[in-house]
Amino acid sequence: MDVTQLLDGALRDLAVQQDRAQRTITLIPSENSSSALARVAYLTDAANRYFFADGDDGARRFPAGRAAGHVETHLAVPLLRHLTGAAHVNVRPLSGLHAMTLLLSALASPGSTVITVDPRQGGHYATAALAKRLGLRCLQIGGPDPYHLDLEALTEMVIRHQPALVYLDISHGLFPLNIAAACAAVRAGSSAARVHADVSHTMGLVLGGLLPNPLAEGAHSFGGSTHKTFPGPPKAFLATNDAGVATAVGAAQYDMISSHHLAGVCSLGIALAEFILTDGPGYARTVVAAAQALGAALAAAGLPPQAAELGYTGCHQLWLDTTPAGIDAPTAAAQLDDAGIRVNVLDDLPGLAGKPALRLGTAETVTVGLDAADMPYLAALMTAAIRSTRTATAIAADVAALRQARTSVHQLAPDASSYRRAADLVATIFGPSLPAPAGAR
Ligand SMILES: Cc1ncc(COP(=O)(O)O)c(C=O)c1O
């Protein structure tokens, strides 16, 4: 085995990954792109350090990560407190599912009951199985249509089963849950049950203030991934104003998470700062406006997404059944992929009875610089790919040109002073022996 060759191949693969990312458009609603500035943290020594302290005190046990730990305690956590209005924020979970595991384990003990959202209603596919593995009894709530929970049934379920926790987890959702109404429905059945809103999918819309803050709506806690609609690194956090919840989460976290990927937290802190400095609320508004514009443009081209009667979407997601146009979803997705447009094919979207369909999302398009005005053209490129009215190569060239014609207005400009600092930092990491780039020789 020639390991040098394998290593060269791996670096070539990563170069291909990077090059493709710059020439393609990703409409996968659970993905996003984080800025080069936010990614710099992963190149630093922070990536290899532990940090156990909650503040500056206590960093002595593991002193090597102290400066990066300062980024956690003085940037990431304060900015999250500011954006969430929460007194307590825990940034230790590695991802949305990890935050879910931590929260379930903190707020429900083996044998107790937890109510979650039925996956046929858009609830996350893993929640019930995960709850079961933790020894919890899991009940699931559905709804009268694919977009709303049955709140009367929720109250009845709460009265009958007195759950420790109601965990609101929407993964496939076109219209964000009315969390205030869900909290009221739970309270009508029990004063003891806690409510957690897992807003992994809509985190950027919540932090951008476009969707209501779940804590203001009556949830005891909320949290989720920071890499779906929020344009940050793959991490997650939990936020609460309830001291009891914060203590329970902190105690469970102490037992369940040691390495919490300190560089990821530093990256999150940088992404949060960029979000604030580059109009996070404007980003959130543009993501939803772009999704609605893309829905309307696809419909005008004869490919109407679901929920036309409701304006297609109230968030970043669109669901597109291509079969009425005579093309099945896997074929449509493969043709889009050849044309440089990435989408999900899913067979568990609510209301589609197991039929494979495309799940689209506009968050990453906005992060990389597109807006609602670009959506008719993007819809035309998508329609041409799905209907095969142009060659994939020709469409891919137009997709790459569109991608390259836009620069993100929701990331700091490359001439910002922070980028100069980052460039100096990268130079110190690779050292003076770094050869000049091929083009510069
Ligand atoms: C509601 C919800 N919770 C948890 C997750 C899992 O998040 P992650 O992939 O960051 O672990 C998802 C992912 O789609 C989600 O929608």
Short mmCIF file of C-alpha atoms and ligand atoms in Angstrom, two decimals:
data_model
loop_
_atom_site.label_atom_id
_atom_site.label_comp_id
_atom_site.label_asym_id
_atom_site.label_seq_id
_atom_site.Cartn_x
_atom_site.Cartn_y
_atom_site.Cartn_z
CA MET A 1 0.00 0.00 0.00
CA ASP A 2 1.47 3.34 -1.06
CA VAL A 3 0.29 5.64 1.71
CA THR A 4 1.86 8.73 0.15
CA GLN A 5 -0.21 8.11 -2.95
CA LEU A 6 -3.34 7.57 -0.83
CA LEU A 7 -2.66 10.82 0.98
CA ASP A 8 -2.15 12.73 -2.27
CA GLY A 9 -5.39 11.24 -3.53
CA ALA A 10 -7.20 12.34 -0.39
CA LEU A 11 -5.95 15.90 -0.79
CA ARG A 12 -7.03 15.82 -4.42
CA ASP A 13 -10.48 14.66 -3.28
CA LEU A 14 -10.69 17.58 -0.87
CA ALA A 15 -9.64 19.97 -3.64
CA VAL A 16 -12.42 18.54 -5.84
CA GLN A 17 -14.87 18.95 -2.95
CA GLN A 18 -13.88 22.60 -2.56
CA ASP A 19 -13.86 23.34 -6.28
CA ARG A 20 -17.31 21.78 -6.76
CA ALA A 21 -18.68 23.75 -3.83
CA GLN A 22 -17.69 26.95 -5.59
CA ARG A 23 -19.32 25.97 -8.88
CA THR A 24 -22.56 24.41 -7.67
CA ILE A 25 -25.73 25.47 -5.89
CA THR A 26 -26.84 23.45 -2.89
CA LEU A 27 -30.54 23.44 -2.08
CA ILE A 28 -30.31 20.91 0.74
CA PRO A 29 -32.27 22.48 3.61
CA SER A 30 -30.26 20.82 6.39
CA GLU A 31 -26.96 22.14 5.03
CA ASN A 32 -25.39 25.56 4.70
CA SER A 33 -21.99 27.08 4.13
CA SER A 34 -19.93 28.82 6.77
CA SER A 35 -17.48 31.58 5.96
CA ALA A 36 -13.76 31.10 5.43
CA LEU A 37 -13.27 33.28 8.50
CA ALA A 38 -15.38 30.97 10.66
CA ARG A 39 -13.54 27.94 9.28
CA VAL A 40 -10.10 29.29 10.19
CA ALA A 41 -10.66 28.18 13.78
CA TYR A 42 -10.41 24.53 12.67
CA LEU A 43 -6.86 25.05 11.41
CA THR A 44 -5.66 26.35 14.75
CA ASP A 45 -4.37 24.59 17.85
CA ALA A 46 -7.89 24.95 19.31
CA ALA A 47 -8.89 21.91 17.25
CA ASN A 48 -6.82 19.64 19.50
CA ARG A 49 -7.65 21.04 22.94
CA TYR A 50 -9.99 20.27 25.77
CA PHE A 51 -11.77 22.99 27.66
CA PHE A 52 -13.84 22.01 30.68
CA ALA A 53 -14.22 25.32 32.46
CA ASP A 54 -17.43 27.33 32.44
CA GLY A 55 -15.56 30.59 32.90
CA ASP A 56 -11.93 31.61 33.19
CA ASP A 57 -11.68 29.84 36.54
CA GLY A 58 -10.92 26.17 36.37
CA ALA A 59 -9.00 26.32 33.07
CA ARG A 60 -5.92 25.25 35.04
CA ARG A 61 -6.82 21.56 34.93
CA PHE A 62 -6.53 21.65 31.14
CA PRO A 63 -4.56 24.85 30.59
CA ALA A 64 -3.52 24.29 26.98
CA GLY A 65 -6.88 25.37 25.54
CA ARG A 66 -7.16 28.49 27.67
CA ALA A 67 -7.04 31.16 24.93
CA ALA A 68 -9.49 29.30 22.70
CA GLY A 69 -11.65 28.70 25.78
CA HIS A 70 -11.74 32.48 26.14
CA VAL A 71 -13.38 32.60 22.68
CA GLU A 72 -16.06 30.25 24.02
CA THR A 73 -16.70 32.21 27.22
CA HIS A 74 -16.22 35.74 25.82
CA LEU A 75 -17.60 35.46 22.29
CA ALA A 76 -19.74 32.38 21.53
CA VAL A 77 -21.68 32.20 24.80
CA PRO A 78 -22.30 35.96 25.25
CA LEU A 79 -23.41 36.38 21.63
CA LEU A 80 -25.79 33.43 21.97
CA ARG A 81 -27.14 34.87 25.21
CA HIS A 82 -27.67 38.14 23.37
CA LEU A 83 -29.41 36.55 20.36
CA THR A 84 -31.55 34.09 22.34
CA GLY A 85 -32.31 36.29 25.34
CA ALA A 86 -31.46 33.24 27.46
CA ALA A 87 -29.62 33.47 30.76
CA HIS A 88 -28.15 29.99 30.28
CA VAL A 89 -26.60 28.66 27.09
CA ASN A 90 -24.78 25.36 26.70
CA VAL A 91 -22.56 25.14 23.60
CA ARG A 92 -21.11 21.70 24.32
CA PRO A 93 -23.33 19.45 22.10
CA LEU A 94 -21.66 18.49 18.84
CA SER A 95 -24.79 18.49 16.66
CA GLY A 96 -28.58 18.57 16.75
CA LEU A 97 -28.97 14.88 17.54
CA HIS A 98 -26.35 15.17 20.26
CA ALA A 99 -28.25 18.13 21.78
CA MET A 100 -31.43 16.03 21.61
CA THR A 101 -29.71 13.15 23.42
CA LEU A 102 -28.44 15.51 26.10
CA LEU A 103 -31.78 17.26 26.59
CA LEU A 104 -33.83 14.04 26.73
CA SER A 105 -31.42 12.55 29.18
CA ALA A 106 -31.38 15.72 31.32
CA LEU A 107 -35.13 16.33 31.52
CA ALA A 108 -36.62 12.82 31.46
CA SER A 109 -35.52 9.85 33.52
CA PRO A 110 -35.88 6.18 32.56
CA GLY A 111 -39.50 5.07 32.75
CA SER A 112 -40.92 8.57 32.31
CA THR A 113 -42.96 9.64 29.32
CA VAL A 114 -41.96 12.03 26.58
CA ILE A 115 -44.21 13.27 23.78
CA THR A 116 -42.55 14.04 20.43
CA VAL A 117 -43.80 14.90 16.95
CA ASP A 118 -44.82 11.97 14.75
CA PRO A 119 -42.37 11.63 11.82
CA ARG A 120 -45.43 11.46 9.52
CA GLN A 121 -46.05 15.01 10.76
CA GLY A 122 -42.45 16.08 10.13
CA GLY A 123 -40.93 14.99 13.46
CA HIS A 124 -37.29 13.89 13.36
CA TYR A 125 -36.87 10.26 12.32
CA ALA A 126 -34.58 9.38 15.24
CA THR A 127 -36.30 11.00 18.24
CA ALA A 128 -38.52 8.08 19.24
CA ALA A 129 -35.79 5.46 18.82
CA LEU A 130 -33.35 7.61 20.77
CA ALA A 131 -35.87 8.15 23.57
CA LYS A 132 -36.44 4.40 23.72
CA ARG A 133 -32.70 3.75 24.00
CA LEU A 134 -32.66 6.11 27.00
CA GLY A 135 -35.41 4.04 28.64
CA LEU A 136 -38.14 6.62 28.04
CA ARG A 137 -41.69 5.89 27.01
CA CYS A 138 -42.28 7.84 23.81
CA LEU A 139 -45.68 8.93 22.50
CA GLN A 140 -46.09 10.82 19.25
CA ILE A 141 -48.47 13.57 18.31
CA GLY A 142 -49.83 14.00 14.77
CA GLY A 143 -52.06 16.55 13.10
CA PRO A 144 -55.13 17.12 10.96
CA ASP A 145 -53.04 18.06 7.88
CA PRO A 146 -49.31 17.88 7.06
CA TYR A 147 -48.63 21.34 8.49
CA HIS A 148 -50.37 21.65 11.86
CA LEU A 149 -50.32 19.69 15.13
CA ASP A 150 -53.58 18.50 16.62
CA LEU A 151 -53.44 20.66 19.74
CA GLU A 152 -56.60 19.25 21.32
CA ALA A 153 -55.18 15.75 20.98
CA LEU A 154 -51.93 17.04 22.50
CA THR A 155 -53.76 18.34 25.58
CA GLU A 156 -55.65 15.04 25.92
CA MET A 157 -52.40 13.08 25.60
CA VAL A 158 -50.77 15.26 28.25
CA ILE A 159 -53.73 14.86 30.66
CA ARG A 160 -53.78 11.10 30.17
CA HIS A 161 -50.04 10.36 30.28
CA GLN A 162 -48.58 13.23 32.35
CA PRO A 163 -45.27 13.37 30.42
CA ALA A 164 -42.09 14.75 31.93
CA LEU A 165 -41.34 16.46 28.65
CA VAL A 166 -42.92 17.50 25.38
CA TYR A 167 -40.15 17.61 22.77
CA LEU A 168 -41.21 19.59 19.69
CA ASP A 169 -38.98 18.44 16.85
CA ILE A 170 -39.88 19.43 13.32
CA SER A 171 -37.47 18.22 10.67
CA HIS A 172 -39.68 18.20 7.59
CA GLY A 173 -41.76 21.35 7.93
CA LEU A 174 -43.05 23.95 5.51
CA PHE A 175 -44.83 26.07 8.11
CA PRO A 176 -43.07 26.55 11.44
CA LEU A 177 -44.90 25.25 14.48
CA ASN A 178 -46.96 27.66 16.51
CA ILE A 179 -44.92 27.10 19.66
CA ALA A 180 -47.04 29.44 21.80
CA ALA A 181 -50.17 27.43 20.94
CA ALA A 182 -48.37 24.12 21.56
CA CYS A 183 -47.11 25.36 24.97
CA ALA A 184 -50.64 26.49 25.89
CA ALA A 185 -51.99 23.08 24.86
CA VAL A 186 -49.43 21.36 27.10
CA ARG A 187 -50.12 23.71 30.03
CA ALA A 188 -53.85 22.99 29.71
CA GLY A 189 -53.04 19.37 30.53
CA SER A 190 -50.22 19.64 33.05
CA SER A 191 -48.37 22.31 34.98
CA ALA A 192 -45.40 19.99 35.49
CA ALA A 193 -44.58 18.93 31.92
CA ARG A 194 -41.69 20.81 30.39
CA VAL A 195 -41.63 21.89 26.75
CA HIS A 196 -38.49 21.91 24.61
CA ALA A 197 -38.47 23.34 21.07
CA ASP A 198 -35.85 21.73 18.82
CA VAL A 199 -35.49 24.37 16.11
CA SER A 200 -32.50 22.75 14.39
CA HIS A 201 -33.97 23.44 10.96
CA THR A 202 -35.12 26.99 11.57
CA MET A 203 -32.33 28.17 13.91
CA GLY A 204 -31.13 30.93 11.54
CA LEU A 205 -34.70 32.20 11.19
CA VAL A 206 -35.16 32.23 14.97
CA LEU A 207 -31.79 33.89 15.68
CA GLY A 208 -32.56 36.36 12.87
CA GLY A 209 -35.80 37.25 14.65
CA LEU A 210 -38.02 36.21 11.73
CA LEU A 211 -39.61 33.40 13.75
CA PRO A 212 -40.60 33.91 17.38
CA ASN A 213 -38.14 33.06 20.11
CA PRO A 214 -39.44 29.79 21.66
CA LEU A 215 -38.58 31.02 25.16
CA ALA A 216 -40.83 34.06 24.67
CA GLU A 217 -43.53 31.67 23.39
CA GLY A 218 -43.49 29.71 26.65
CA ALA A 219 -41.02 26.87 26.00
CA HIS A 220 -38.78 26.00 28.95
CA SER A 221 -35.83 25.55 26.60
CA PHE A 222 -34.90 25.49 22.95
CA GLY A 223 -31.92 24.61 20.85
CA GLY A 224 -30.58 22.59 17.96
CA SER A 225 -28.05 22.58 15.15
CA THR A 226 -26.07 25.63 14.08
CA HIS A 227 -25.45 24.51 10.48
CA LYS A 228 -28.85 24.31 8.78
CA THR A 229 -30.56 27.69 8.39
CA PHE A 230 -27.96 29.20 10.70
CA PRO A 231 -24.82 29.61 8.54
CA GLY A 232 -22.39 28.24 11.10
CA PRO A 233 -20.23 25.18 11.77
CA PRO A 234 -21.65 21.73 12.59
CA LYS A 235 -22.41 22.22 16.29
CA ALA A 236 -25.50 22.74 18.45
CA PHE A 237 -26.54 24.55 21.62
CA LEU A 238 -29.27 24.52 24.25
CA ALA A 239 -30.71 27.73 25.72
CA THR A 240 -33.00 28.34 28.69
CA ASN A 241 -34.04 30.91 31.27
CA ASP A 242 -35.05 28.18 33.70
CA ALA A 243 -32.32 27.65 36.29
CA GLY A 244 -33.57 24.10 37.03
CA VAL A 245 -33.36 23.14 33.36
CA ALA A 246 -29.90 24.72 33.08
CA THR A 247 -28.65 22.76 36.10
CA ALA A 248 -30.08 19.48 34.79
CA VAL A 249 -28.56 20.07 31.34
CA GLY A 250 -25.21 21.03 32.89
CA ALA A 251 -25.14 17.89 35.04
CA ALA A 252 -26.01 15.59 32.13
CA GLN A 253 -23.51 17.37 29.90
CA TYR A 254 -20.74 16.81 32.47
CA ASP A 255 -21.38 13.06 32.25
CA MET A 256 -22.01 12.83 28.52
CA ILE A 257 -19.61 15.23 26.78
CA SER A 258 -15.90 15.72 27.39
CA SER A 259 -14.39 16.77 24.06
CA HIS A 260 -16.91 19.23 22.72
CA HIS A 261 -14.81 20.28 19.70
CA LEU A 262 -13.44 23.54 21.00
CA ALA A 263 -12.49 24.75 17.51
CA GLY A 264 -16.13 24.24 16.51
CA VAL A 265 -17.24 26.51 19.34
CA CYS A 266 -14.67 29.15 18.28
CA SER A 267 -15.99 28.81 14.74
CA LEU A 268 -19.54 29.22 16.04
CA GLY A 269 -18.52 32.37 17.92
CA ILE A 270 -17.05 33.85 14.72
CA ALA A 271 -20.16 32.87 12.70
CA LEU A 272 -22.41 34.50 15.32
CA ALA A 273 -20.35 37.70 15.20
CA GLU A 274 -20.57 37.74 11.38
CA PHE A 275 -24.32 37.11 11.59
CA ILE A 276 -24.73 40.15 13.83
CA LEU A 277 -22.34 42.34 11.81
CA THR A 278 -23.89 41.47 8.42
CA ASP A 279 -27.61 41.85 9.14
CA GLY A 280 -28.77 38.46 10.41
CA PRO A 281 -32.42 39.60 10.36
CA GLY A 282 -32.01 40.58 6.69
CA TYR A 283 -30.53 37.15 5.97
CA ALA A 284 -33.49 35.41 7.63
CA ARG A 285 -36.01 37.52 5.69
CA THR A 286 -34.20 36.86 2.41
CA VAL A 287 -34.09 33.08 3.01
CA VAL A 288 -37.88 32.91 3.37
CA ALA A 289 -38.55 35.41 0.54
CA ALA A 290 -36.25 33.36 -1.71
CA ALA A 291 -38.06 30.10 -0.83
CA GLN A 292 -41.44 31.67 -1.60
CA ALA A 293 -40.10 33.16 -4.86
CA LEU A 294 -38.55 29.84 -5.90
CA GLY A 295 -41.86 28.07 -5.16
CA ALA A 296 -43.81 30.55 -7.29
CA ALA A 297 -41.28 30.40 -10.15
CA LEU A 298 -41.23 26.59 -10.20
CA ALA A 299 -45.05 26.60 -10.22
CA ALA A 300 -45.08 29.07 -13.12
CA ALA A 301 -42.80 26.67 -15.00
CA GLY A 302 -45.23 23.79 -14.45
CA LEU A 303 -43.50 22.22 -11.43
CA PRO A 304 -45.61 23.41 -8.47
CA PRO A 305 -44.24 22.57 -5.01
CA GLN A 306 -46.59 21.35 -2.25
CA ALA A 307 -48.86 23.75 -0.36
CA ALA A 308 -49.53 26.12 -3.28
CA GLU A 309 -52.75 27.20 -1.54
CA LEU A 310 -50.70 28.41 1.45
CA GLY A 311 -47.95 30.17 -0.53
CA TYR A 312 -45.66 27.07 -0.65
CA THR A 313 -43.72 27.76 2.54
CA GLY A 314 -43.31 29.88 5.66
CA CYS A 315 -39.64 28.99 6.10
CA HIS A 316 -36.69 27.84 3.97
CA GLN A 317 -38.10 24.47 2.80
CA LEU A 318 -40.03 23.54 -0.35
CA TRP A 319 -41.25 20.05 -1.24
CA LEU A 320 -41.51 19.19 -4.90
CA ASP A 321 -43.29 16.14 -6.28
CA THR A 322 -42.03 15.86 -9.87
CA THR A 323 -44.15 12.86 -10.87
CA PRO A 324 -47.07 14.90 -12.28
CA ALA A 325 -44.51 16.22 -14.82
CA GLY A 326 -43.70 12.59 -15.73
CA ILE A 327 -40.29 12.47 -13.99
CA ASP A 328 -39.66 10.52 -10.79
CA ALA A 329 -37.78 12.25 -7.97
CA PRO A 330 -34.56 10.16 -8.09
CA THR A 331 -34.25 10.85 -11.84
CA ALA A 332 -34.99 14.55 -11.34
CA ALA A 333 -32.40 14.76 -8.54
CA ALA A 334 -29.76 12.97 -10.62
CA GLN A 335 -30.36 15.34 -13.54
CA LEU A 336 -30.14 18.35 -11.24
CA ASP A 337 -26.93 16.96 -9.79
CA ASP A 338 -25.40 16.61 -13.28
CA ALA A 339 -26.33 20.26 -13.81
CA GLY A 340 -24.58 21.34 -10.59
CA ILE A 341 -27.68 21.66 -8.37
CA ARG A 342 -27.82 19.52 -5.20
CA VAL A 343 -31.14 18.50 -3.65
CA ASN A 344 -32.51 15.88 -1.22
CA VAL A 345 -34.69 13.00 -2.41
CA LEU A 346 -36.86 11.89 0.52
CA ASP A 347 -39.67 9.38 0.79
CA ASP A 348 -40.99 10.49 4.17
CA LEU A 349 -42.28 14.00 3.55
CA PRO A 350 -45.62 14.62 5.30
CA GLY A 351 -48.67 14.38 3.06
CA LEU A 352 -46.85 12.59 0.25
CA ALA A 353 -47.72 9.07 1.41
CA GLY A 354 -44.25 7.62 1.06
CA LYS A 355 -43.76 8.88 -2.47
CA PRO A 356 -40.16 10.04 -3.13
CA ALA A 357 -40.04 13.80 -3.68
CA LEU A 358 -37.46 16.58 -3.69
CA ARG A 359 -36.85 18.53 -0.50
CA LEU A 360 -35.37 21.93 -1.31
CA GLY A 361 -34.10 24.76 0.90
CA THR A 362 -32.85 28.26 0.18
CA ALA A 363 -30.63 29.00 3.21
CA GLU A 364 -27.31 28.20 1.55
CA THR A 365 -28.21 30.04 -1.65
CA VAL A 366 -28.66 33.22 0.40
CA THR A 367 -25.45 32.61 2.37
CA VAL A 368 -23.49 32.47 -0.89
CA GLY A 369 -25.07 35.66 -2.21
CA LEU A 370 -28.29 34.86 -4.10
CA ASP A 371 -31.58 36.47 -3.18
CA ALA A 372 -35.28 36.32 -4.11
CA ALA A 373 -34.64 38.15 -7.40
CA ASP A 374 -32.37 35.28 -8.55
CA MET A 375 -35.03 32.63 -8.00
CA PRO A 376 -36.87 32.87 -11.36
CA TYR A 377 -33.55 32.25 -13.15
CA LEU A 378 -32.62 29.44 -10.74
CA ALA A 379 -36.08 27.91 -11.31
CA ALA A 380 -35.51 28.12 -15.09
CA LEU A 381 -32.17 26.29 -14.71
CA MET A 382 -33.81 23.66 -12.50
CA THR A 383 -36.72 23.20 -14.88
CA ALA A 384 -34.36 22.78 -17.84
CA ALA A 385 -32.42 20.12 -15.90
CA ILE A 386 -35.53 18.24 -14.70
CA ARG A 387 -37.20 18.30 -18.11
CA SER A 388 -33.89 17.73 -20.00
CA THR A 389 -34.58 20.62 -22.36
CA ARG A 390 -30.86 21.61 -22.36
CA THR A 391 -27.70 19.59 -21.87
CA ALA A 392 -26.47 19.15 -18.31
CA THR A 393 -23.09 20.61 -19.31
CA ALA A 394 -24.67 23.82 -20.59
CA ILE A 395 -26.83 24.20 -17.49
CA ALA A 396 -23.86 23.45 -15.20
CA ALA A 397 -21.89 26.25 -16.87
CA ASP A 398 -24.75 28.69 -16.18
CA VAL A 399 -25.03 27.47 -12.58
CA ALA A 400 -21.28 28.02 -12.07
CA ALA A 401 -21.52 31.48 -13.64
CA LEU A 402 -24.45 32.41 -11.39
CA ARG A 403 -22.60 31.13 -8.34
CA GLN A 404 -19.46 33.06 -9.23
CA ALA A 405 -21.31 36.26 -10.12
CA ARG A 406 -22.57 36.58 -6.55
CA THR A 407 -20.66 37.38 -3.39
CA SER A 408 -22.15 36.91 0.00
CA VAL A 409 -23.53 39.98 1.67
CA HIS A 410 -24.06 37.93 4.82
CA GLN A 411 -20.39 37.26 5.47
CA LEU A 412 -17.69 39.84 6.14
CA ALA A 413 -15.96 41.10 3.00
CA PRO A 414 -12.50 39.61 2.35
CA ASP A 415 -10.94 43.05 2.87
CA ALA A 416 -12.33 43.30 6.42
CA SER A 417 -9.64 43.65 9.05
CA SER A 418 -10.65 40.28 10.54
CA TYR A 419 -9.67 38.56 7.28
CA ARG A 420 -6.21 40.18 7.40
CA ARG A 421 -5.81 38.80 10.92
CA ALA A 422 -6.99 35.38 9.71
CA ALA A 423 -4.52 35.42 6.80
CA ASP A 424 -1.67 36.22 9.22
CA LEU A 425 -2.86 33.39 11.45
CA VAL A 426 -2.92 30.88 8.59
CA ALA A 427 0.59 31.94 7.58
CA THR A 428 1.86 31.21 11.09
CA ILE A 429 0.17 27.77 11.06
CA PHE A 430 1.77 26.58 7.83
CA GLY A 431 5.05 28.35 8.58
CA PRO A 432 7.62 29.99 6.34
CA SER A 433 8.29 26.70 4.52
CA LEU A 434 4.91 26.91 2.78
CA PRO A 435 5.62 26.89 -0.97
CA ALA A 436 4.06 29.65 -3.08
CA PRO A 437 0.76 28.69 -4.75
CA ALA A 438 1.30 27.07 -8.17
CA GLY A 439 -0.02 30.13 -10.06
CA ALA A 440 2.39 32.48 -8.25
CA ARG A 441 5.59 30.64 -9.13
C1 LIG B 1 -35.54 18.77 14.70
C2 LIG B 1 -34.19 18.17 14.46
N1 LIG B 1 -33.46 17.72 15.49
C3 LIG B 1 -32.26 17.16 15.32
C4 LIG B 1 -31.69 17.04 14.07
C5 LIG B 1 -30.36 16.41 13.91
O1 LIG B 1 -29.40 17.41 13.75
P1 LIG B 1 -27.87 17.07 13.42
O2 LIG B 1 -27.86 16.52 12.04
O3 LIG B 1 -27.20 18.39 13.58
O4 LIG B 1 -27.39 16.06 14.42
C6 LIG B 1 -32.41 17.49 12.96
C7 LIG B 1 -31.87 17.32 11.62
O5 LIG B 1 -32.49 17.48 10.63
C8 LIG B 1 -33.68 18.08 13.17
O6 LIG B 1 -34.40 18.53 12.14
#
